[in-house]
Amino acid sequence: MNLDKGNVRKIQENESIPYNLLLLADETKEAIDKYINLSEIFVLEKNDEFIGIYVLQPIDEENVEIKNIAVDEKFQGQGIGTYLLKDAEKRAKKEGFKILTIGTADAGKKQLYLYQKVGFEIYGKKKNFCIDNYPEPIFENGIQCIDMVMLKKQL
Ligand code: ACO
């Protein structure tokens, strides 16, 4: 399907937070609420519906992190995730940041593949992140998520 990916825009303060999309990338609303108010939310729309999202949280003057990225299940596998990662990179660079980081569960093989494919490199792990930050064990691809793998890209 040839999807016109169009423009990504920032969500305004008077708009409601699209938890439905954010919950595709994070297990619980509680986990999302730890970062969402310290972040900016960007969405991709199609026919007045949000089909893609990413969340940027500045860490300090040089570093900014993608805390959440998700594509509506009906639209996955069509290049939108790649498009959103490139959009986040362009935006972070324009805003003067030097390094873009992203973290994903160690068992998230599709995500790890995608992030490395667009140029992120693994630089470390947040040990036991998935165990310490969620009430229930998380499984992906039949493997329990233990650590958060951290990747970064120089802008
Ligand atoms: N299994 C394995 N690989 C796949 C699959 C699949 N089901 N679907 C797509 N891919 C591959 C594609 O083939 C593509 O690689 P290629 O270019 O070599 O063919 C690559 O993954 C990227 O595909 P896109 O179409 O650009 O990605 P998509 O639009 O599906 O978005 C995303 C990727 C955001 C991970 C999406 O699948 C999603 O929303 N998943 C659920 C939420 C999630 O896990 N988010 C990330 C959590 S980590 C965080 O938020 C920081």
PDB file of C-alpha atoms and ligand atoms in Angstrom:
ATOM      1  CA  MET A   1       0.000   0.000   0.000  1.00  0.00           C
ATOM      2  CA  ASN A   2       1.404   3.384  -0.949  1.00  0.00           C
ATOM      3  CA  LEU A   3       0.607   5.534   2.046  1.00  0.00           C
ATOM      4  CA  ASP A   4       1.127   9.290   1.879  1.00  0.00           C
ATOM      5  CA  LYS A   5       2.904   9.738   5.217  1.00  0.00           C
ATOM      6  CA  GLY A   6       2.263  13.482   5.347  1.00  0.00           C
ATOM      7  CA  ASN A   7       3.278  15.767   8.149  1.00  0.00           C
ATOM      8  CA  VAL A   8       3.885  14.975  11.741  1.00  0.00           C
ATOM      9  CA  ARG A   9       2.614  17.563  14.212  1.00  0.00           C
ATOM     10  CA  LYS A  10       2.925  18.292  17.889  1.00  0.00           C
ATOM     11  CA  ILE A  11      -0.094  17.589  20.095  1.00  0.00           C
ATOM     12  CA  GLN A  12      -1.450  20.716  21.761  1.00  0.00           C
ATOM     13  CA  GLU A  13      -2.096  21.014  25.487  1.00  0.00           C
ATOM     14  CA  ASN A  14      -5.881  21.092  25.033  1.00  0.00           C
ATOM     15  CA  GLU A  15      -5.891  17.768  23.124  1.00  0.00           C
ATOM     16  CA  SER A  16      -6.261  14.492  24.962  1.00  0.00           C
ATOM     17  CA  ILE A  17      -3.271  12.173  25.223  1.00  0.00           C
ATOM     18  CA  PRO A  18      -3.692   9.205  22.811  1.00  0.00           C
ATOM     19  CA  TYR A  19      -3.054   6.453  25.355  1.00  0.00           C
ATOM     20  CA  ASN A  20      -4.422   3.850  22.942  1.00  0.00           C
ATOM     21  CA  LEU A  21      -1.360   4.312  20.718  1.00  0.00           C
ATOM     22  CA  LEU A  22       1.108   4.871  23.559  1.00  0.00           C
ATOM     23  CA  LEU A  23      -0.016   1.610  25.182  1.00  0.00           C
ATOM     24  CA  LEU A  24       1.157  -0.307  22.105  1.00  0.00           C
ATOM     25  CA  ALA A  25       4.727   0.611  23.086  1.00  0.00           C
ATOM     26  CA  ASP A  26       4.467   0.615  26.860  1.00  0.00           C
ATOM     27  CA  GLU A  27       2.741  -1.856  29.155  1.00  0.00           C
ATOM     28  CA  THR A  28       0.911   0.421  31.582  1.00  0.00           C
ATOM     29  CA  LYS A  29      -0.590   3.910  31.806  1.00  0.00           C
ATOM     30  CA  GLU A  30       1.339   4.360  35.077  1.00  0.00           C
ATOM     31  CA  ALA A  31       4.640   3.829  33.255  1.00  0.00           C
ATOM     32  CA  ILE A  32       3.606   6.318  30.539  1.00  0.00           C
ATOM     33  CA  ASP A  33       2.559   8.907  33.122  1.00  0.00           C
ATOM     34  CA  LYS A  34       6.096   8.891  34.561  1.00  0.00           C
ATOM     35  CA  TYR A  35       7.422  10.613  31.424  1.00  0.00           C
ATOM     36  CA  ILE A  36       4.512  12.037  29.455  1.00  0.00           C
ATOM     37  CA  ASN A  37       4.247  15.388  31.246  1.00  0.00           C
ATOM     38  CA  LEU A  38       7.985  15.995  30.869  1.00  0.00           C
ATOM     39  CA  SER A  39       7.802  15.289  27.130  1.00  0.00           C
ATOM     40  CA  GLU A  40       6.404  16.525  23.832  1.00  0.00           C
ATOM     41  CA  ILE A  41       4.076  14.282  21.830  1.00  0.00           C
ATOM     42  CA  PHE A  42       4.129  14.142  18.021  1.00  0.00           C
ATOM     43  CA  VAL A  43       1.485  12.448  15.886  1.00  0.00           C
ATOM     44  CA  LEU A  44       0.908  11.372  12.323  1.00  0.00           C
ATOM     45  CA  GLU A  45      -2.727  11.707  11.213  1.00  0.00           C
ATOM     46  CA  LYS A  46      -4.761  10.034   8.500  1.00  0.00           C
ATOM     47  CA  ASN A  47      -8.398  10.957   7.946  1.00  0.00           C
ATOM     48  CA  ASP A  48      -8.517  12.775  11.312  1.00  0.00           C
ATOM     49  CA  GLU A  49      -7.255   9.680  13.143  1.00  0.00           C
ATOM     50  CA  PHE A  50      -3.859   9.334  14.794  1.00  0.00           C
ATOM     51  CA  ILE A  51      -2.028   6.413  13.192  1.00  0.00           C
ATOM     52  CA  GLY A  52       1.486   7.027  14.502  1.00  0.00           C
ATOM     53  CA  ILE A  53       3.056   8.657  17.517  1.00  0.00           C
ATOM     54  CA  TYR A  54       6.368   9.424  19.136  1.00  0.00           C
ATOM     55  CA  VAL A  55       7.311  11.103  22.393  1.00  0.00           C
ATOM     56  CA  LEU A  56      10.462  13.184  22.909  1.00  0.00           C
ATOM     57  CA  GLN A  57      11.856  13.924  26.341  1.00  0.00           C
ATOM     58  CA  PRO A  58      14.824  16.300  26.698  1.00  0.00           C
ATOM     59  CA  ILE A  59      17.379  14.806  29.115  1.00  0.00           C
ATOM     60  CA  ASP A  60      19.775  17.782  29.168  1.00  0.00           C
ATOM     61  CA  GLU A  61      20.963  20.424  26.683  1.00  0.00           C
ATOM     62  CA  GLU A  62      22.610  17.859  24.395  1.00  0.00           C
ATOM     63  CA  ASN A  63      20.560  14.694  24.835  1.00  0.00           C
ATOM     64  CA  VAL A  64      16.972  13.910  23.984  1.00  0.00           C
ATOM     65  CA  GLU A  65      15.239  10.534  24.236  1.00  0.00           C
ATOM     66  CA  ILE A  66      12.438   8.917  22.256  1.00  0.00           C
ATOM     67  CA  LYS A  67      10.427   7.549  25.183  1.00  0.00           C
ATOM     68  CA  ASN A  68       7.657   5.977  23.102  1.00  0.00           C
ATOM     69  CA  ILE A  69       7.082   5.242  19.422  1.00  0.00           C
ATOM     70  CA  ALA A  70       4.104   3.369  18.014  1.00  0.00           C
ATOM     71  CA  VAL A  71       2.155   2.792  14.824  1.00  0.00           C
ATOM     72  CA  ASP A  72      -1.499   1.705  14.742  1.00  0.00           C
ATOM     73  CA  GLU A  73      -1.537  -2.073  14.215  1.00  0.00           C
ATOM     74  CA  LYS A  74      -3.462  -1.708  10.900  1.00  0.00           C
ATOM     75  CA  PHE A  75      -0.607   0.404   9.505  1.00  0.00           C
ATOM     76  CA  GLN A  76       2.460  -1.416  10.814  1.00  0.00           C
ATOM     77  CA  GLY A  77       5.011  -2.836   8.401  1.00  0.00           C
ATOM     78  CA  GLN A  78       4.489  -0.062   5.807  1.00  0.00           C
ATOM     79  CA  GLY A  79       7.485   2.108   6.622  1.00  0.00           C
ATOM     80  CA  ILE A  80       5.716   4.475   9.011  1.00  0.00           C
ATOM     81  CA  GLY A  81       7.885   3.577  12.024  1.00  0.00           C
ATOM     82  CA  THR A  82      11.011   4.274   9.971  1.00  0.00           C
ATOM     83  CA  TYR A  83       9.490   7.570   8.805  1.00  0.00           C
ATOM     84  CA  LEU A  84       8.680   8.597  12.395  1.00  0.00           C
ATOM     85  CA  LEU A  85      12.220   7.781  13.587  1.00  0.00           C
ATOM     86  CA  LYS A  86      13.673   9.954  10.814  1.00  0.00           C
ATOM     87  CA  ASP A  87      11.226  12.734  11.640  1.00  0.00           C
ATOM     88  CA  ALA A  88      12.226  12.588  15.328  1.00  0.00           C
ATOM     89  CA  GLU A  89      15.877  12.748  14.333  1.00  0.00           C
ATOM     90  CA  LYS A  90      15.358  15.809  12.083  1.00  0.00           C
ATOM     91  CA  ARG A  91      13.306  17.566  14.741  1.00  0.00           C
ATOM     92  CA  ALA A  92      15.819  16.891  17.541  1.00  0.00           C
ATOM     93  CA  LYS A  93      18.683  18.125  15.367  1.00  0.00           C
ATOM     94  CA  LYS A  94      16.781  21.287  14.415  1.00  0.00           C
ATOM     95  CA  GLU A  95      16.170  21.989  18.094  1.00  0.00           C
ATOM     96  CA  GLY A  96      19.927  21.862  18.730  1.00  0.00           C
ATOM     97  CA  PHE A  97      20.295  18.480  20.435  1.00  0.00           C
ATOM     98  CA  LYS A  98      23.444  16.477  19.712  1.00  0.00           C
ATOM     99  CA  ILE A  99      22.432  12.923  20.653  1.00  0.00           C
ATOM    100  CA  LEU A 100      19.146  11.074  20.246  1.00  0.00           C
ATOM    101  CA  THR A 101      18.625   8.027  22.468  1.00  0.00           C
ATOM    102  CA  ILE A 102      16.014   5.279  22.540  1.00  0.00           C
ATOM    103  CA  GLY A 103      15.524   2.272  24.771  1.00  0.00           C
ATOM    104  CA  THR A 104      13.717  -0.995  24.204  1.00  0.00           C
ATOM    105  CA  ALA A 105      13.201  -4.230  26.093  1.00  0.00           C
ATOM    106  CA  ASP A 106      15.954  -6.796  25.493  1.00  0.00           C
ATOM    107  CA  ALA A 107      13.420  -9.239  23.997  1.00  0.00           C
ATOM    108  CA  GLY A 108      12.094  -6.687  21.452  1.00  0.00           C
ATOM    109  CA  LYS A 109      13.935  -8.083  18.449  1.00  0.00           C
ATOM    110  CA  LYS A 110      11.928  -6.194  15.804  1.00  0.00           C
ATOM    111  CA  GLN A 111      12.535  -2.879  17.559  1.00  0.00           C
ATOM    112  CA  LEU A 112      16.249  -3.581  18.064  1.00  0.00           C
ATOM    113  CA  TYR A 113      16.571  -4.468  14.384  1.00  0.00           C
ATOM    114  CA  LEU A 114      14.673  -1.350  13.259  1.00  0.00           C
ATOM    115  CA  TYR A 115      16.610   1.094  15.461  1.00  0.00           C
ATOM    116  CA  GLN A 116      19.976  -0.290  14.363  1.00  0.00           C
ATOM    117  CA  LYS A 117      18.866  -0.266  10.737  1.00  0.00           C
ATOM    118  CA  VAL A 118      18.254   3.504  10.918  1.00  0.00           C
ATOM    119  CA  GLY A 119      21.651   4.094  12.495  1.00  0.00           C
ATOM    120  CA  PHE A 120      21.275   3.805  16.273  1.00  0.00           C
ATOM    121  CA  GLU A 121      24.017   1.913  18.118  1.00  0.00           C
ATOM    122  CA  ILE A 122      23.706   0.020  21.374  1.00  0.00           C
ATOM    123  CA  TYR A 123      25.644   1.714  24.193  1.00  0.00           C
ATOM    124  CA  GLY A 124      24.358   0.099  27.340  1.00  0.00           C
ATOM    125  CA  LYS A 125      21.625  -1.501  29.373  1.00  0.00           C
ATOM    126  CA  LYS A 126      19.369  -0.402  32.211  1.00  0.00           C
ATOM    127  CA  LYS A 127      19.642  -3.599  34.259  1.00  0.00           C
ATOM    128  CA  ASN A 128      16.359  -5.155  35.450  1.00  0.00           C
ATOM    129  CA  PHE A 129      14.343  -2.203  34.089  1.00  0.00           C
ATOM    130  CA  CYS A 130      11.423  -4.381  32.948  1.00  0.00           C
ATOM    131  CA  ILE A 131      11.261  -6.179  36.293  1.00  0.00           C
ATOM    132  CA  ASP A 132      11.646  -3.123  38.515  1.00  0.00           C
ATOM    133  CA  ASN A 133       9.213  -0.828  36.670  1.00  0.00           C
ATOM    134  CA  TYR A 134       6.199  -3.023  35.898  1.00  0.00           C
ATOM    135  CA  PRO A 135       3.843  -4.928  38.207  1.00  0.00           C
ATOM    136  CA  GLU A 136       3.685  -8.078  36.036  1.00  0.00           C
ATOM    137  CA  PRO A 137       6.375  -9.927  34.047  1.00  0.00           C
ATOM    138  CA  ILE A 138       6.491  -8.810  30.393  1.00  0.00           C
ATOM    139  CA  PHE A 139       7.021 -11.309  27.593  1.00  0.00           C
ATOM    140  CA  GLU A 140       7.909 -10.551  23.992  1.00  0.00           C
ATOM    141  CA  ASN A 141       8.575 -13.180  21.324  1.00  0.00           C
ATOM    142  CA  GLY A 142       8.176 -15.771  24.088  1.00  0.00           C
ATOM    143  CA  ILE A 143      11.103 -14.332  26.055  1.00  0.00           C
ATOM    144  CA  GLN A 144      10.796 -12.499  29.364  1.00  0.00           C
ATOM    145  CA  CYS A 145      11.973  -8.886  29.166  1.00  0.00           C
ATOM    146  CA  ILE A 146      14.568  -8.204  31.847  1.00  0.00           C
ATOM    147  CA  ASP A 147      16.776  -5.266  30.883  1.00  0.00           C
ATOM    148  CA  MET A 148      16.199  -2.142  28.791  1.00  0.00           C
ATOM    149  CA  VAL A 149      18.698  -1.960  25.927  1.00  0.00           C
ATOM    150  CA  MET A 150      19.790   1.640  25.278  1.00  0.00           C
ATOM    151  CA  LEU A 151      20.757   2.890  21.827  1.00  0.00           C
ATOM    152  CA  LYS A 152      21.966   6.266  20.661  1.00  0.00           C
ATOM    153  CA  LYS A 153      22.478   8.206  17.458  1.00  0.00           C
ATOM    154  CA  GLN A 154      24.728  11.209  16.951  1.00  0.00           C
ATOM    155  CA  LEU A 155      22.784  14.020  15.290  1.00  0.00           C
TER     156      LEU A 155
HETATM  157  N1  ACO B   1       8.233  -8.703  12.479  1.00  0.00           N
HETATM  158  C1  ACO B   1       9.522  -8.447  12.167  1.00  0.00           C
HETATM  159  N2  ACO B   1       9.919  -7.380  11.440  1.00  0.00           N
HETATM  160  C2  ACO B   1       8.973  -6.538  10.993  1.00  0.00           C
HETATM  161  C3  ACO B   1       7.610  -6.747  11.264  1.00  0.00           C
HETATM  162  C4  ACO B   1       7.242  -7.868  12.047  1.00  0.00           C
HETATM  163  N3  ACO B   1       5.959  -8.126  12.364  1.00  0.00           N
HETATM  164  N4  ACO B   1       6.916  -5.725  10.708  1.00  0.00           N
HETATM  165  C5  ACO B   1       7.825  -4.928  10.104  1.00  0.00           C
HETATM  166  N5  ACO B   1       9.050  -5.416  10.280  1.00  0.00           N
HETATM  167  C6  ACO B   1      10.296  -4.868   9.822  1.00  0.00           C
HETATM  168  C7  ACO B   1      10.087  -4.338   8.473  1.00  0.00           C
HETATM  169  O1  ACO B   1      10.305  -5.370   7.547  1.00  0.00           O
HETATM  170  C8  ACO B   1      11.087  -3.226   8.377  1.00  0.00           C
HETATM  171  O2  ACO B   1      12.299  -3.723   7.973  1.00  0.00           O
HETATM  172  P1  ACO B   1      12.728  -3.641   6.418  1.00  0.00           P
HETATM  173  O3  ACO B   1      12.676  -2.168   6.081  1.00  0.00           O
HETATM  174  O4  ACO B   1      14.092  -4.226   6.427  1.00  0.00           O
HETATM  175  O5  ACO B   1      11.710  -4.420   5.690  1.00  0.00           O
HETATM  176  C9  ACO B   1      11.246  -2.730   9.814  1.00  0.00           C
HETATM  177  O6  ACO B   1      10.665  -3.722  10.661  1.00  0.00           O
HETATM  178  C10 ACO B   1      10.562  -1.415  10.037  1.00  0.00           C
HETATM  179  O7  ACO B   1       9.306  -1.456   9.528  1.00  0.00           O
HETATM  180  P2  ACO B   1       8.362  -0.169   9.510  1.00  0.00           P
HETATM  181  O8  ACO B   1       7.219  -0.496   8.615  1.00  0.00           O
HETATM  182  O9  ACO B   1       9.127   1.090   9.222  1.00  0.00           O
HETATM  183  O10 ACO B   1       7.908  -0.090  11.029  1.00  0.00           O
HETATM  184  P3  ACO B   1       6.411   0.027  11.606  1.00  0.00           P
HETATM  185  O11 ACO B   1       5.644   1.071  10.870  1.00  0.00           O
HETATM  186  O12 ACO B   1       5.816  -1.319  11.771  1.00  0.00           O
HETATM  187  O13 ACO B   1       6.747   0.618  13.050  1.00  0.00           O
HETATM  188  C11 ACO B   1       7.014  -0.016  15.325  1.00  0.00           C
HETATM  189  C12 ACO B   1       7.642  -0.049  13.919  1.00  0.00           C
HETATM  190  C13 ACO B   1       6.897   1.429  15.805  1.00  0.00           C
HETATM  191  C14 ACO B   1       7.975  -0.785  16.273  1.00  0.00           C
HETATM  192  C15 ACO B   1       5.605  -0.671  15.252  1.00  0.00           C
HETATM  193  O14 ACO B   1       5.718  -1.973  14.791  1.00  0.00           O
HETATM  194  C16 ACO B   1       4.844  -0.647  16.560  1.00  0.00           C
HETATM  195  O15 ACO B   1       4.096   0.287  16.848  1.00  0.00           O
HETATM  196  N6  ACO B   1       4.987  -1.735  17.378  1.00  0.00           N
HETATM  197  C17 ACO B   1       4.263  -1.812  18.661  1.00  0.00           C
HETATM  198  C18 ACO B   1       4.783  -0.784  19.629  1.00  0.00           C
HETATM  199  C19 ACO B   1       6.266  -0.910  19.925  1.00  0.00           C
HETATM  200  O16 ACO B   1       6.792  -1.984  20.134  1.00  0.00           O
HETATM  201  N7  ACO B   1       6.962   0.262  19.956  1.00  0.00           N
HETATM  202  C20 ACO B   1       8.383   0.368  20.276  1.00  0.00           C
HETATM  203  C21 ACO B   1       8.624   0.132  21.722  1.00  0.00           C
HETATM  204  S1  ACO B   1      10.190   0.841  22.270  1.00  0.00           S
HETATM  205  C22 ACO B   1       9.844   2.478  22.490  1.00  0.00           C
HETATM  206  O17 ACO B   1       8.725   2.902  22.380  1.00  0.00           O
HETATM  207  C23 ACO B   1      10.951   3.439  22.780  1.00  0.00           C
END
